[in-house]
């Protein structure tokens, strides 16, 4: 029994792991809705190992009529953030920072790649992530590529299980704004989550 419990804990704390058992209702998710400022965008998050350069996790933020993070098989949880089907709701700028801070540590940094899209593209992406449902462990990048391939203008994205391969595909697109975020703390995703307001 102890071995099973240990394996379950390891799975929950890894970057691309299992989904949260705490599922928000549609009403709870709607109540947390955050409408972003600025143009509609898609933002790819890639967690990259500082030693090997390998990818550890992929997530996709959609900034359209509301701002959400599709965190497939992710470990980010907070009582103030509603999660439904691996979609995090109420993602204000403060929560974007909290999300990056939770994943950046001495072993990994976070690469963000922003792409300005049309309102139509953003809404299609929003519907796709909301309809996708929870993702099995280790399928974070594969599920993200499957969603992107259904967004007009992104059909050329090649399916892959590897976060860095998807990151490189996005980097080759015109107009991508890339940032790398580093922290030097130890610990895991949940250790890095701090309450955010706004």
CSV table of C-alpha atoms in Angstrom, one decimal:
chain,number,residue,atom,x,y,z
A,1,UNK,CA,0.0,0.0,0.0
A,2,UNK,CA,2.9,2.4,0.9
A,3,UNK,CA,4.4,1.8,-2.6
A,4,UNK,CA,1.1,2.6,-4.3
A,5,UNK,CA,0.8,5.8,-2.3
A,6,UNK,CA,4.4,6.8,-3.1
A,7,UNK,CA,3.9,6.2,-6.8
A,8,UNK,CA,0.7,8.3,-6.8
A,9,UNK,CA,2.5,11.2,-5.1
A,10,UNK,CA,5.3,11.1,-7.6
A,11,UNK,CA,2.8,11.1,-10.5
A,12,UNK,CA,1.0,14.1,-9.1
A,13,UNK,CA,4.1,16.1,-8.5
A,14,UNK,CA,5.8,15.5,-11.8
A,15,UNK,CA,5.5,18.2,-14.5
A,16,UNK,CA,3.4,16.3,-17.0
A,17,UNK,CA,1.6,14.1,-14.7
A,18,UNK,CA,-2.0,13.3,-13.8
A,19,UNK,CA,-5.0,15.6,-13.7
A,20,UNK,CA,-6.4,17.2,-10.6
A,21,UNK,CA,-9.0,15.2,-8.8
A,22,UNK,CA,-10.7,18.4,-7.9
A,23,UNK,CA,-13.0,19.2,-10.8
A,24,UNK,CA,-14.8,22.6,-10.8
A,25,UNK,CA,-18.4,22.8,-11.9
A,26,UNK,CA,-19.3,24.7,-15.1
A,27,UNK,CA,-20.8,27.4,-12.8
A,28,UNK,CA,-17.6,27.6,-10.7
A,29,UNK,CA,-15.4,27.9,-13.8
A,30,UNK,CA,-17.7,30.6,-15.3
A,31,UNK,CA,-17.6,32.6,-12.0
A,32,UNK,CA,-13.8,32.7,-12.2
A,33,UNK,CA,-13.7,34.0,-15.8
A,34,UNK,CA,-11.1,36.7,-16.5
A,35,UNK,CA,-11.2,38.9,-19.6
A,36,UNK,CA,-7.7,39.9,-20.7
A,37,UNK,CA,-6.6,43.2,-22.1
A,38,UNK,CA,-4.8,43.5,-25.4
A,39,UNK,CA,-5.1,41.6,-28.6
A,40,UNK,CA,-6.1,37.9,-28.7
A,41,UNK,CA,-3.2,35.6,-28.3
A,42,UNK,CA,-2.0,32.0,-28.0
A,43,UNK,CA,0.9,31.5,-25.6
A,44,UNK,CA,2.8,28.3,-25.4
A,45,UNK,CA,4.6,27.4,-22.2
A,46,UNK,CA,7.4,24.9,-22.3
A,47,UNK,CA,9.2,23.8,-19.2
A,48,UNK,CA,12.8,23.1,-20.1
A,49,UNK,CA,15.4,21.2,-18.1
A,50,UNK,CA,18.4,23.5,-17.3
A,51,UNK,CA,20.9,20.7,-17.5
A,52,UNK,CA,19.8,18.5,-20.4
A,53,UNK,CA,17.7,21.0,-22.5
A,54,UNK,CA,14.9,18.4,-22.6
A,55,UNK,CA,11.3,19.5,-22.2
A,56,UNK,CA,9.4,18.6,-19.1
A,57,UNK,CA,5.9,19.9,-19.8
A,58,UNK,CA,3.8,21.8,-22.3
A,59,UNK,CA,0.8,24.1,-21.6
A,60,UNK,CA,-1.2,26.5,-23.8
A,61,UNK,CA,-2.7,29.8,-22.7
A,62,UNK,CA,-5.6,31.2,-24.7
A,63,UNK,CA,-6.3,34.9,-24.5
A,64,UNK,CA,-9.7,35.5,-26.2
A,65,UNK,CA,-13.1,36.4,-24.7
A,66,UNK,CA,-11.5,35.0,-21.5
A,67,UNK,CA,-8.0,34.0,-20.6
A,68,UNK,CA,-7.4,30.4,-19.6
A,69,UNK,CA,-4.5,28.0,-19.4
A,70,UNK,CA,-4.8,24.5,-20.9
A,71,UNK,CA,-2.6,22.6,-18.5
A,72,UNK,CA,-2.8,19.0,-19.8
A,73,UNK,CA,-1.9,16.5,-17.1
A,74,UNK,CA,-0.5,19.4,-15.2
A,75,UNK,CA,0.2,19.8,-11.5
A,76,UNK,CA,-0.7,23.4,-11.0
A,77,UNK,CA,-3.5,23.7,-8.4
A,78,UNK,CA,-4.7,26.5,-6.1
A,79,UNK,CA,-8.0,27.0,-4.3
A,80,UNK,CA,-8.5,30.4,-6.0
A,81,UNK,CA,-8.1,28.9,-9.5
A,82,UNK,CA,-11.0,26.9,-10.9
A,83,UNK,CA,-9.9,23.8,-12.9
A,84,UNK,CA,-12.1,21.9,-15.3
A,85,UNK,CA,-10.9,19.3,-17.7
A,86,UNK,CA,-7.3,20.4,-17.4
A,87,UNK,CA,-8.3,24.0,-18.1
A,88,UNK,CA,-7.4,26.7,-15.5
A,89,UNK,CA,-9.9,29.6,-15.2
A,90,UNK,CA,-9.5,33.1,-13.9
A,91,UNK,CA,-6.0,33.5,-15.3
A,92,UNK,CA,-5.2,37.2,-14.6
A,93,UNK,CA,-1.6,38.5,-15.2
A,94,UNK,CA,-0.9,37.7,-11.5
A,95,UNK,CA,-1.8,34.1,-12.1
A,96,UNK,CA,0.2,33.9,-15.2
A,97,UNK,CA,3.2,34.9,-13.2
A,98,UNK,CA,2.3,32.4,-10.4
A,99,UNK,CA,2.1,29.7,-13.0
A,100,UNK,CA,5.5,30.5,-14.4
A,101,UNK,CA,7.0,30.8,-10.9
A,102,UNK,CA,5.6,27.5,-9.9
A,103,UNK,CA,7.3,25.7,-12.7
A,104,UNK,CA,10.6,27.6,-12.8
A,105,UNK,CA,13.2,26.3,-10.3
A,106,UNK,CA,16.9,25.4,-10.2
A,107,UNK,CA,16.2,22.4,-12.4
A,108,UNK,CA,13.9,23.9,-15.0
A,109,UNK,CA,13.1,27.3,-16.7
A,110,UNK,CA,9.9,28.3,-18.5
A,111,UNK,CA,9.9,29.4,-22.2
A,112,UNK,CA,6.9,31.5,-23.2
A,113,UNK,CA,6.0,32.0,-26.9
A,114,UNK,CA,3.3,34.5,-27.6
A,115,UNK,CA,1.5,34.6,-31.0
A,116,UNK,CA,-1.1,37.3,-31.7
A,117,UNK,CA,-4.1,35.7,-33.5
A,118,UNK,CA,-7.5,36.8,-34.7
A,119,UNK,CA,-10.5,36.8,-32.4
A,120,UNK,CA,-11.8,33.9,-34.4
A,121,UNK,CA,-8.7,31.9,-33.9
A,122,UNK,CA,-8.7,32.6,-30.2
A,123,UNK,CA,-12.3,31.6,-29.8
A,124,UNK,CA,-11.8,28.3,-31.7
A,125,UNK,CA,-8.8,27.5,-29.5
A,126,UNK,CA,-10.8,28.4,-26.4
A,127,UNK,CA,-13.6,26.0,-27.4
A,128,UNK,CA,-11.2,23.3,-28.3
A,129,UNK,CA,-9.4,23.4,-24.9
A,130,UNK,CA,-12.7,23.5,-23.1
A,131,UNK,CA,-14.1,20.5,-25.0
A,132,UNK,CA,-10.9,18.4,-24.8
A,133,UNK,CA,-11.3,17.1,-21.3
A,134,UNK,CA,-8.6,15.8,-18.9
A,135,UNK,CA,-5.4,14.4,-20.5
A,136,UNK,CA,-3.5,11.3,-19.5
A,137,UNK,CA,-0.1,11.6,-18.1
A,138,UNK,CA,2.8,12.2,-20.6
A,139,UNK,CA,0.3,13.3,-23.3
A,140,UNK,CA,0.6,17.0,-22.5
A,141,UNK,CA,2.5,17.9,-25.7
A,142,UNK,CA,0.6,15.5,-27.9
A,143,UNK,CA,-2.8,16.9,-26.8
A,144,UNK,CA,-1.6,20.4,-27.3
A,145,UNK,CA,-0.4,19.8,-30.9
A,146,UNK,CA,-3.8,18.1,-31.6
A,147,UNK,CA,-5.6,21.2,-30.5
A,148,UNK,CA,-3.4,23.6,-32.3
A,149,UNK,CA,-3.7,21.6,-35.6
A,150,UNK,CA,-7.5,22.4,-35.5
A,151,UNK,CA,-7.0,26.1,-35.2
A,152,UNK,CA,-7.1,27.8,-38.7
A,153,UNK,CA,-3.5,28.9,-39.6
A,154,UNK,CA,-1.9,26.2,-37.4
A,155,UNK,CA,-2.7,23.1,-39.4
A,156,UNK,CA,1.0,22.6,-40.3
A,157,UNK,CA,1.9,21.9,-36.6
A,158,UNK,CA,3.3,18.3,-36.5
A,159,UNK,CA,2.1,16.0,-33.8
A,160,UNK,CA,4.8,15.2,-31.2
A,161,UNK,CA,5.2,13.9,-27.7
A,162,UNK,CA,8.2,16.1,-27.1
A,163,UNK,CA,7.8,19.7,-25.6
A,164,UNK,CA,11.0,21.1,-27.2
A,165,UNK,CA,10.0,19.8,-30.6
A,166,UNK,CA,6.7,21.7,-30.4
A,167,UNK,CA,8.5,24.8,-29.0
A,168,UNK,CA,10.9,24.7,-32.0
A,169,UNK,CA,7.9,24.5,-34.4
A,170,UNK,CA,6.3,27.6,-32.8
A,171,UNK,CA,9.7,29.4,-32.9
A,172,UNK,CA,9.8,29.0,-36.6
A,173,UNK,CA,6.5,30.9,-37.1
A,174,UNK,CA,6.6,34.7,-37.9
A,175,UNK,CA,5.8,37.2,-35.2
A,176,UNK,CA,6.5,35.0,-32.2
A,177,UNK,CA,7.6,36.8,-29.1
A,178,UNK,CA,9.7,34.6,-26.9
A,179,UNK,CA,10.7,34.9,-23.2
A,180,UNK,CA,12.6,32.7,-20.8
A,181,UNK,CA,11.9,32.8,-17.1
A,182,UNK,CA,14.3,31.5,-14.5
A,183,UNK,CA,14.2,31.0,-10.7
A,184,UNK,CA,16.8,29.2,-8.6
A,185,UNK,CA,14.6,27.7,-5.8
A,186,UNK,CA,14.4,24.0,-5.1
A,187,UNK,CA,11.2,22.0,-4.8
A,188,UNK,CA,8.4,21.1,-7.1
A,189,UNK,CA,5.4,22.8,-8.8
A,190,UNK,CA,3.3,23.0,-5.7
A,191,UNK,CA,6.1,24.4,-3.6
A,192,UNK,CA,6.3,27.3,-6.0
A,193,UNK,CA,2.6,28.3,-6.1
A,194,UNK,CA,2.0,31.5,-4.2
A,195,UNK,CA,-1.4,33.1,-3.8
A,196,UNK,CA,-2.1,35.7,-6.4
A,197,UNK,CA,-4.7,38.4,-6.5
A,198,UNK,CA,-6.4,40.2,-9.3
